[in-house]
Amino acid sequence: MRTEYAAGHGSPAVRRVLEDELARVREQRSSRPRVVDVGGGSGGWAVPLARHGCEVTVVEPNPDALATLRRRAREVGVDELITVVADDSDALTGAVPESSADLVLAHGLLEVVDDPAAAVRAFAAVTAPGGAVSVLVANRHAAVLQRALAGRVGEATALLAAPDGVLTGDSETVLRRFDTPGLEMLLGGAGLTVAHMQGDGVVADVVHHLDAARDGAEETWERDLTEFEDRAAVTPPLRDIASRLHVLARRPA
């Protein structure tokens, strides 16, 4: 499953955490895990998960993304395993039965919803007891550091002080960014317990544009980068400056 996820949908470390969680579900609960992908877009997660035997419900309002999702699902023969809810995250609890999902994905979503706390409560409500919620969010400290290293020190200072980790009036594409304490508090407020927290893209987003193949050593460089990212992703404070934060939070059994 690792090589089949679309680019931009999480690092190998993120994928391994989800693979381990689904293996746990298959061992303890069901041979066909029930996954809900909120804001699932064109199926970068949903299609590979369905190919590996999961029943996936995708909640997504964008009709173009859903058209791509349906086409991709048909092409690989998993359309019967994917249910589409053509709506936004506010419709989640009305469209998905309470306490029914073994795993809920919310990747790149909490940065743009109107009410993150309400969204997380909805995630928890549709998660089965003992199930998990996977959250992937933009990291405010990474945004600060990236601006500072680019010489935009004034912006970095303003961003560091901004309550939501965004600059008012700037060409921001998100409504907010998160840090590790804030994310833990948000999930805990919905009754979820953090089982695993890691960074996603500690340096990879910054260095991938460099000429890694200048000495014919691209393969070695990629391997070294992956090994570094695997270790740094779970090593504070490196974890806490990654481009994104990934959390697997569990609903108590």
PDB file of C-alpha atoms in Angstrom:
ATOM      1  CA  MET A   1       0.000   0.000   0.000  1.00  0.00           C
ATOM      2  CA  ARG A   2       2.856   2.437   0.665  1.00  0.00           C
ATOM      3  CA  THR A   3       3.722   3.127  -2.964  1.00  0.00           C
ATOM      4  CA  GLU A   4       0.137   3.593  -4.136  1.00  0.00           C
ATOM      5  CA  TYR A   5      -0.758   6.768  -2.291  1.00  0.00           C
ATOM      6  CA  ALA A   6      -0.795   9.906  -4.393  1.00  0.00           C
ATOM      7  CA  ALA A   7       2.030  12.350  -3.950  1.00  0.00           C
ATOM      8  CA  GLY A   8       1.254  15.087  -1.454  1.00  0.00           C
ATOM      9  CA  HIS A   9      -0.931  12.886   0.719  1.00  0.00           C
ATOM     10  CA  GLY A  10       1.431  12.327   3.594  1.00  0.00           C
ATOM     11  CA  SER A  11       4.921  11.038   4.166  1.00  0.00           C
ATOM     12  CA  PRO A  12       5.877   7.368   4.456  1.00  0.00           C
ATOM     13  CA  ALA A  13       5.765   7.860   8.236  1.00  0.00           C
ATOM     14  CA  VAL A  14       2.121   8.982   8.052  1.00  0.00           C
ATOM     15  CA  ARG A  15       1.223   6.052   5.843  1.00  0.00           C
ATOM     16  CA  ARG A  16       2.912   3.573   8.163  1.00  0.00           C
ATOM     17  CA  VAL A  17       0.903   4.823  11.126  1.00  0.00           C
ATOM     18  CA  LEU A  18      -2.321   4.307   9.186  1.00  0.00           C
ATOM     19  CA  GLU A  19      -1.221   0.888   7.959  1.00  0.00           C
ATOM     20  CA  ASP A  20      -0.477  -0.167  11.524  1.00  0.00           C
ATOM     21  CA  GLU A  21      -3.856   1.126  12.696  1.00  0.00           C
ATOM     22  CA  LEU A  22      -5.710  -0.756   9.968  1.00  0.00           C
ATOM     23  CA  ALA A  23      -3.750  -3.914  10.764  1.00  0.00           C
ATOM     24  CA  ARG A  24      -4.872  -3.518  14.389  1.00  0.00           C
ATOM     25  CA  VAL A  25      -8.489  -3.140  13.237  1.00  0.00           C
ATOM     26  CA  ARG A  26      -8.274  -6.268  11.106  1.00  0.00           C
ATOM     27  CA  GLU A  27      -6.783  -8.253  13.954  1.00  0.00           C
ATOM     28  CA  GLN A  28      -9.146  -7.084  16.677  1.00  0.00           C
ATOM     29  CA  ARG A  29     -12.349  -5.874  15.027  1.00  0.00           C
ATOM     30  CA  SER A  30     -13.083  -6.529  11.362  1.00  0.00           C
ATOM     31  CA  SER A  31     -11.480  -7.885   8.207  1.00  0.00           C
ATOM     32  CA  ARG A  32     -13.025  -4.965   6.294  1.00  0.00           C
ATOM     33  CA  PRO A  33     -12.237  -1.726   8.159  1.00  0.00           C
ATOM     34  CA  ARG A  34     -14.725   1.110   7.853  1.00  0.00           C
ATOM     35  CA  VAL A  35     -12.975   4.361   6.987  1.00  0.00           C
ATOM     36  CA  VAL A  36     -14.444   7.858   6.715  1.00  0.00           C
ATOM     37  CA  ASP A  37     -12.372  10.390   4.773  1.00  0.00           C
ATOM     38  CA  VAL A  38     -13.633  13.894   5.571  1.00  0.00           C
ATOM     39  CA  GLY A  39     -12.639  16.359   2.886  1.00  0.00           C
ATOM     40  CA  GLY A  40     -11.335  13.429   0.888  1.00  0.00           C
ATOM     41  CA  GLY A  41     -11.002  15.328  -2.386  1.00  0.00           C
ATOM     42  CA  SER A  42     -10.246  13.252  -5.465  1.00  0.00           C
ATOM     43  CA  GLY A  43      -9.504  10.042  -3.572  1.00  0.00           C
ATOM     44  CA  GLY A  44      -5.780  10.207  -2.900  1.00  0.00           C
ATOM     45  CA  TRP A  45      -6.383   8.200   0.258  1.00  0.00           C
ATOM     46  CA  ALA A  46      -9.781   6.638  -0.432  1.00  0.00           C
ATOM     47  CA  VAL A  47      -8.941   4.734  -3.614  1.00  0.00           C
ATOM     48  CA  PRO A  48      -5.812   2.975  -2.289  1.00  0.00           C
ATOM     49  CA  LEU A  49      -7.594   2.160   0.972  1.00  0.00           C
ATOM     50  CA  ALA A  50     -10.509   0.638  -0.924  1.00  0.00           C
ATOM     51  CA  ARG A  51      -8.061  -1.384  -3.033  1.00  0.00           C
ATOM     52  CA  HIS A  52      -6.826  -2.898   0.192  1.00  0.00           C
ATOM     53  CA  GLY A  53     -10.262  -3.972   1.331  1.00  0.00           C
ATOM     54  CA  CYS A  54     -11.563  -1.001   3.320  1.00  0.00           C
ATOM     55  CA  GLU A  55     -15.087   0.328   3.006  1.00  0.00           C
ATOM     56  CA  VAL A  56     -14.565   4.063   2.555  1.00  0.00           C
ATOM     57  CA  THR A  57     -17.022   6.925   2.888  1.00  0.00           C
ATOM     58  CA  VAL A  58     -15.749  10.170   1.364  1.00  0.00           C
ATOM     59  CA  VAL A  59     -17.300  13.439   2.532  1.00  0.00           C
ATOM     60  CA  GLU A  60     -16.404  16.084  -0.044  1.00  0.00           C
ATOM     61  CA  PRO A  61     -18.357  19.070  -1.447  1.00  0.00           C
ATOM     62  CA  ASN A  62     -16.265  19.778  -4.564  1.00  0.00           C
ATOM     63  CA  PRO A  63     -17.993  18.274  -7.641  1.00  0.00           C
ATOM     64  CA  ASP A  64     -14.835  18.292  -9.767  1.00  0.00           C
ATOM     65  CA  ALA A  65     -12.905  16.397  -7.096  1.00  0.00           C
ATOM     66  CA  LEU A  66     -15.739  13.905  -6.762  1.00  0.00           C
ATOM     67  CA  ALA A  67     -15.836  13.335 -10.525  1.00  0.00           C
ATOM     68  CA  THR A  68     -12.132  12.498 -10.427  1.00  0.00           C
ATOM     69  CA  LEU A  69     -12.659  10.251  -7.403  1.00  0.00           C
ATOM     70  CA  ARG A  70     -15.426   8.294  -9.127  1.00  0.00           C
ATOM     71  CA  ARG A  71     -13.361   7.893 -12.290  1.00  0.00           C
ATOM     72  CA  ARG A  72     -10.313   6.662 -10.379  1.00  0.00           C
ATOM     73  CA  ALA A  73     -12.437   4.262  -8.351  1.00  0.00           C
ATOM     74  CA  ARG A  74     -13.988   2.777 -11.516  1.00  0.00           C
ATOM     75  CA  GLU A  75     -10.614   2.422 -13.192  1.00  0.00           C
ATOM     76  CA  VAL A  76      -9.283   0.204 -10.391  1.00  0.00           C
ATOM     77  CA  GLY A  77     -12.583  -1.576  -9.745  1.00  0.00           C
ATOM     78  CA  VAL A  78     -13.313  -0.336  -6.219  1.00  0.00           C
ATOM     79  CA  ASP A  79     -16.329   1.906  -6.849  1.00  0.00           C
ATOM     80  CA  GLU A  80     -18.582  -0.469  -4.895  1.00  0.00           C
ATOM     81  CA  LEU A  81     -16.411   0.007  -1.805  1.00  0.00           C
ATOM     82  CA  ILE A  82     -16.569   3.812  -1.866  1.00  0.00           C
ATOM     83  CA  THR A  83     -19.609   5.789  -0.729  1.00  0.00           C
ATOM     84  CA  VAL A  84     -19.722   9.483  -1.586  1.00  0.00           C
ATOM     85  CA  VAL A  85     -21.362  12.154   0.548  1.00  0.00           C
ATOM     86  CA  ALA A  86     -21.410  15.271  -1.625  1.00  0.00           C
ATOM     87  CA  ASP A  87     -21.369  17.773   1.225  1.00  0.00           C
ATOM     88  CA  ASP A  88     -18.998  19.502   3.618  1.00  0.00           C
ATOM     89  CA  SER A  89     -17.894  18.411   7.069  1.00  0.00           C
ATOM     90  CA  ASP A  90     -20.965  19.969   8.717  1.00  0.00           C
ATOM     91  CA  ALA A  91     -23.009  17.119   7.224  1.00  0.00           C
ATOM     92  CA  LEU A  92     -20.819  14.403   8.714  1.00  0.00           C
ATOM     93  CA  THR A  93     -22.958  13.306  11.667  1.00  0.00           C
ATOM     94  CA  GLY A  94     -26.103  13.311   9.550  1.00  0.00           C
ATOM     95  CA  ALA A  95     -24.547  11.216   6.812  1.00  0.00           C
ATOM     96  CA  VAL A  96     -22.458   8.715   8.789  1.00  0.00           C
ATOM     97  CA  PRO A  97     -23.960   6.584  11.583  1.00  0.00           C
ATOM     98  CA  GLU A  98     -22.794   7.367  15.088  1.00  0.00           C
ATOM     99  CA  SER A  99     -19.963   5.179  16.456  1.00  0.00           C
ATOM    100  CA  SER A 100     -19.580   3.348  13.144  1.00  0.00           C
ATOM    101  CA  ALA A 101     -16.107   4.193  11.762  1.00  0.00           C
ATOM    102  CA  ASP A 102     -12.957   2.292  12.628  1.00  0.00           C
ATOM    103  CA  LEU A 103     -10.833   5.156  11.282  1.00  0.00           C
ATOM    104  CA  VAL A 104     -11.679   8.756  10.425  1.00  0.00           C
ATOM    105  CA  LEU A 105      -9.285  10.750   8.234  1.00  0.00           C
ATOM    106  CA  ALA A 106      -9.214  14.555   8.461  1.00  0.00           C
ATOM    107  CA  HIS A 107      -6.152  15.589   6.488  1.00  0.00           C
ATOM    108  CA  GLY A 108      -5.702  19.246   5.537  1.00  0.00           C
ATOM    109  CA  LEU A 109      -9.179  20.048   6.840  1.00  0.00           C
ATOM    110  CA  LEU A 110      -9.023  21.696  10.265  1.00  0.00           C
ATOM    111  CA  GLU A 111      -7.078  24.622   8.806  1.00  0.00           C
ATOM    112  CA  VAL A 112     -10.073  25.654   6.664  1.00  0.00           C
ATOM    113  CA  VAL A 113     -13.284  24.708   8.514  1.00  0.00           C
ATOM    114  CA  ASP A 114     -15.285  27.424  10.246  1.00  0.00           C
ATOM    115  CA  ASP A 115     -15.301  25.711  13.647  1.00  0.00           C
ATOM    116  CA  PRO A 116     -12.480  23.230  14.324  1.00  0.00           C
ATOM    117  CA  ALA A 117     -13.845  22.231  17.735  1.00  0.00           C
ATOM    118  CA  ALA A 118     -17.242  21.346  16.266  1.00  0.00           C
ATOM    119  CA  ALA A 119     -15.559  19.415  13.465  1.00  0.00           C
ATOM    120  CA  VAL A 120     -13.471  17.361  15.895  1.00  0.00           C
ATOM    121  CA  ARG A 121     -16.553  16.609  18.007  1.00  0.00           C
ATOM    122  CA  ALA A 122     -18.231  15.306  14.842  1.00  0.00           C
ATOM    123  CA  PHE A 123     -15.193  13.134  14.051  1.00  0.00           C
ATOM    124  CA  ALA A 124     -15.340  11.661  17.542  1.00  0.00           C
ATOM    125  CA  ALA A 125     -19.091  11.058  17.323  1.00  0.00           C
ATOM    126  CA  VAL A 126     -18.862   8.877  14.201  1.00  0.00           C
ATOM    127  CA  THR A 127     -15.790   6.976  15.437  1.00  0.00           C
ATOM    128  CA  ALA A 128     -16.445   3.597  17.024  1.00  0.00           C
ATOM    129  CA  PRO A 129     -15.289   3.083  20.627  1.00  0.00           C
ATOM    130  CA  GLY A 130     -11.655   2.029  20.357  1.00  0.00           C
ATOM    131  CA  GLY A 131     -11.428   3.508  16.857  1.00  0.00           C
ATOM    132  CA  ALA A 132      -9.150   6.345  15.810  1.00  0.00           C
ATOM    133  CA  VAL A 133      -9.091   9.745  14.152  1.00  0.00           C
ATOM    134  CA  SER A 134      -6.127  10.709  11.942  1.00  0.00           C
ATOM    135  CA  VAL A 135      -5.522  14.460  11.731  1.00  0.00           C
ATOM    136  CA  LEU A 136      -2.931  16.120   9.489  1.00  0.00           C
ATOM    137  CA  VAL A 137      -2.613  19.892   9.864  1.00  0.00           C
ATOM    138  CA  ALA A 138      -0.356  22.804   8.931  1.00  0.00           C
ATOM    139  CA  ASN A 139       2.158  23.674  11.650  1.00  0.00           C
ATOM    140  CA  ARG A 140       2.346  27.322  12.737  1.00  0.00           C
ATOM    141  CA  HIS A 141       5.954  27.082  13.917  1.00  0.00           C
ATOM    142  CA  ALA A 142       7.084  25.760  10.546  1.00  0.00           C
ATOM    143  CA  ALA A 143       5.456  28.727   8.815  1.00  0.00           C
ATOM    144  CA  VAL A 144       7.262  31.106  11.169  1.00  0.00           C
ATOM    145  CA  LEU A 145      10.614  29.438  10.631  1.00  0.00           C
ATOM    146  CA  GLN A 146      10.258  29.280   6.853  1.00  0.00           C
ATOM    147  CA  ARG A 147       9.555  33.017   6.658  1.00  0.00           C
ATOM    148  CA  ALA A 148      12.457  33.848   8.944  1.00  0.00           C
ATOM    149  CA  LEU A 149      14.888  31.722   6.926  1.00  0.00           C
ATOM    150  CA  ALA A 150      13.676  33.433   3.756  1.00  0.00           C
ATOM    151  CA  GLY A 151      14.640  36.791   5.258  1.00  0.00           C
ATOM    152  CA  ARG A 152      11.043  37.871   5.918  1.00  0.00           C
ATOM    153  CA  VAL A 153      11.758  38.453   9.573  1.00  0.00           C
ATOM    154  CA  GLY A 154       9.028  41.022  10.141  1.00  0.00           C
ATOM    155  CA  GLU A 155       6.413  38.607   8.825  1.00  0.00           C
ATOM    156  CA  ALA A 156       7.874  35.820  10.921  1.00  0.00           C
ATOM    157  CA  THR A 157       7.617  37.944  14.066  1.00  0.00           C
ATOM    158  CA  ALA A 158       4.022  38.920  13.298  1.00  0.00           C
ATOM    159  CA  LEU A 159       3.107  35.328  12.526  1.00  0.00           C
ATOM    160  CA  LEU A 160       4.678  34.127  15.756  1.00  0.00           C
ATOM    161  CA  ALA A 161       2.388  36.471  17.701  1.00  0.00           C
ATOM    162  CA  ALA A 162      -0.754  35.809  15.640  1.00  0.00           C
ATOM    163  CA  PRO A 163      -3.316  33.848  17.702  1.00  0.00           C
ATOM    164  CA  ASP A 164      -4.370  31.571  14.825  1.00  0.00           C
ATOM    165  CA  GLY A 165      -0.968  31.359  13.162  1.00  0.00           C
ATOM    166  CA  VAL A 166      -2.039  33.370  10.105  1.00  0.00           C
ATOM    167  CA  LEU A 167      -1.371  36.935   8.971  1.00  0.00           C
ATOM    168  CA  THR A 168      -4.384  39.208   8.547  1.00  0.00           C
ATOM    169  CA  GLY A 169      -4.515  40.655   5.075  1.00  0.00           C
ATOM    170  CA  ASP A 170      -1.810  38.322   3.774  1.00  0.00           C
ATOM    171  CA  SER A 171      -2.454  35.961   0.875  1.00  0.00           C
ATOM    172  CA  GLU A 172      -3.062  33.078   3.258  1.00  0.00           C
ATOM    173  CA  THR A 173      -4.670  29.909   1.939  1.00  0.00           C
ATOM    174  CA  VAL A 174      -5.700  28.699   5.410  1.00  0.00           C
ATOM    175  CA  LEU A 175      -7.736  30.157   8.255  1.00  0.00           C
ATOM    176  CA  ARG A 176      -5.422  28.854  10.965  1.00  0.00           C
ATOM    177  CA  ARG A 177      -2.357  26.769  11.756  1.00  0.00           C
ATOM    178  CA  PHE A 178      -1.703  24.597  14.787  1.00  0.00           C
ATOM    179  CA  ASP A 179       1.039  23.731  17.237  1.00  0.00           C
ATOM    180  CA  THR A 180       1.382  20.531  19.242  1.00  0.00           C
ATOM    181  CA  PRO A 181      -0.150  21.784  22.548  1.00  0.00           C
ATOM    182  CA  GLY A 182      -3.076  23.411  20.755  1.00  0.00           C
ATOM    183  CA  LEU A 183      -3.764  20.312  18.704  1.00  0.00           C
ATOM    184  CA  GLU A 184      -3.655  18.070  21.766  1.00  0.00           C
ATOM    185  CA  MET A 185      -6.068  20.406  23.571  1.00  0.00           C
ATOM    186  CA  LEU A 186      -8.453  20.499  20.611  1.00  0.00           C
ATOM    187  CA  LEU A 187      -8.613  16.712  20.333  1.00  0.00           C
ATOM    188  CA  GLY A 188      -8.820  16.214  24.077  1.00  0.00           C
ATOM    189  CA  GLY A 189     -11.784  18.585  24.226  1.00  0.00           C
ATOM    190  CA  ALA A 190     -13.732  16.119  22.082  1.00  0.00           C
ATOM    191  CA  GLY A 191     -12.858  13.195  24.351  1.00  0.00           C
ATOM    192  CA  LEU A 192     -10.106  11.824  22.108  1.00  0.00           C
ATOM    193  CA  THR A 193      -6.797  10.595  23.491  1.00  0.00           C
ATOM    194  CA  VAL A 194      -3.612  11.203  21.496  1.00  0.00           C
ATOM    195  CA  ALA A 195      -2.033   7.828  20.753  1.00  0.00           C
ATOM    196  CA  HIS A 196       0.698   9.065  18.410  1.00  0.00           C
ATOM    197  CA  MET A 197       1.981  12.467  17.315  1.00  0.00           C
ATOM    198  CA  GLN A 198       4.641  13.058  14.689  1.00  0.00           C
ATOM    199  CA  GLY A 199       5.900  15.619  12.244  1.00  0.00           C
ATOM    200  CA  ASP A 200       5.360  15.355   8.511  1.00  0.00           C
ATOM    201  CA  GLY A 201       8.050  17.071   6.460  1.00  0.00           C
ATOM    202  CA  VAL A 202      10.684  18.211   8.942  1.00  0.00           C
ATOM    203  CA  VAL A 203      13.121  19.255   6.202  1.00  0.00           C
ATOM    204  CA  ALA A 204      11.880  17.367   3.135  1.00  0.00           C
ATOM    205  CA  ASP A 205       9.713  20.233   1.857  1.00  0.00           C
ATOM    206  CA  VAL A 206      12.691  22.580   2.012  1.00  0.00           C
ATOM    207  CA  VAL A 207      15.454  20.426   0.569  1.00  0.00           C
ATOM    208  CA  HIS A 208      13.645  18.490  -2.167  1.00  0.00           C
ATOM    209  CA  HIS A 209      14.269  21.282  -4.655  1.00  0.00           C
ATOM    210  CA  LEU A 210      18.036  20.935  -4.263  1.00  0.00           C
ATOM    211  CA  ASP A 211      20.140  19.099  -6.832  1.00  0.00           C
ATOM    212  CA  ALA A 212      20.298  15.729  -5.128  1.00  0.00           C
ATOM    213  CA  ALA A 213      21.722  13.994  -8.179  1.00  0.00           C
ATOM    214  CA  ARG A 214      24.718  16.269  -8.722  1.00  0.00           C
ATOM    215  CA  ASP A 215      27.179  13.435  -7.990  1.00  0.00           C
ATOM    216  CA  GLY A 216      25.015  10.584  -9.234  1.00  0.00           C
ATOM    217  CA  ALA A 217      23.958   9.937  -5.649  1.00  0.00           C
ATOM    218  CA  GLU A 218      20.230  10.600  -5.875  1.00  0.00           C
ATOM    219  CA  GLU A 219      19.194   7.138  -4.625  1.00  0.00           C
ATOM    220  CA  THR A 220      21.504   7.333  -1.612  1.00  0.00           C
ATOM    221  CA  TRP A 221      20.377  10.886  -0.874  1.00  0.00           C
ATOM    222  CA  GLU A 222      16.693   9.913  -0.968  1.00  0.00           C
ATOM    223  CA  ARG A 223      17.349   6.978   1.346  1.00  0.00           C
ATOM    224  CA  ASP A 224      19.242   9.172   3.787  1.00  0.00           C
ATOM    225  CA  LEU A 225      16.498  11.794   3.702  1.00  0.00           C
ATOM    226  CA  THR A 226      13.827   9.186   4.418  1.00  0.00           C
ATOM    227  CA  GLU A 227      15.815   7.810   7.337  1.00  0.00           C
ATOM    228  CA  PHE A 228      16.311  11.303   8.734  1.00  0.00           C
ATOM    229  CA  GLU A 229      12.621  12.165   8.364  1.00  0.00           C
ATOM    230  CA  ASP A 230      11.582   8.935  10.084  1.00  0.00           C
ATOM    231  CA  ARG A 231      13.733   9.732  13.099  1.00  0.00           C
ATOM    232  CA  ALA A 232      13.123  13.478  13.215  1.00  0.00           C
ATOM    233  CA  ALA A 233       9.347  13.062  12.868  1.00  0.00           C
ATOM    234  CA  VAL A 234       9.108  11.656  16.397  1.00  0.00           C
ATOM    235  CA  THR A 235      11.934  13.646  17.999  1.00  0.00           C
ATOM    236  CA  PRO A 236      10.934  16.897  19.714  1.00  0.00           C
ATOM    237  CA  PRO A 237      11.762  19.681  19.029  1.00  0.00           C
ATOM    238  CA  LEU A 238      12.359  18.643  15.389  1.00  0.00           C
ATOM    239  CA  ARG A 239       8.866  17.162  15.272  1.00  0.00           C
ATOM    240  CA  ASP A 240       7.436  20.478  16.397  1.00  0.00           C
ATOM    241  CA  ILE A 241       8.881  22.452  13.456  1.00  0.00           C
ATOM    242  CA  ALA A 242       7.770  20.052  10.713  1.00  0.00           C
ATOM    243  CA  SER A 243       5.655  21.523   7.912  1.00  0.00           C
ATOM    244  CA  ARG A 244       2.678  19.512   9.126  1.00  0.00           C
ATOM    245  CA  LEU A 245       1.682  17.759  12.331  1.00  0.00           C
ATOM    246  CA  HIS A 246       0.114  14.312  12.219  1.00  0.00           C
ATOM    247  CA  VAL A 247      -1.856  12.907  15.130  1.00  0.00           C
ATOM    248  CA  LEU A 248      -3.610   9.593  15.614  1.00  0.00           C
ATOM    249  CA  ALA A 249      -6.140  10.096  18.407  1.00  0.00           C
ATOM    250  CA  ARG A 250      -8.287   7.355  19.846  1.00  0.00           C
ATOM    251  CA  ARG A 251     -11.845   7.321  21.113  1.00  0.00           C
ATOM    252  CA  PRO A 252     -11.886   5.433  24.421  1.00  0.00           C
ATOM    253  CA  ALA A 253     -13.336   1.947  24.214  1.00  0.00           C
TER     254      ALA A 253
END
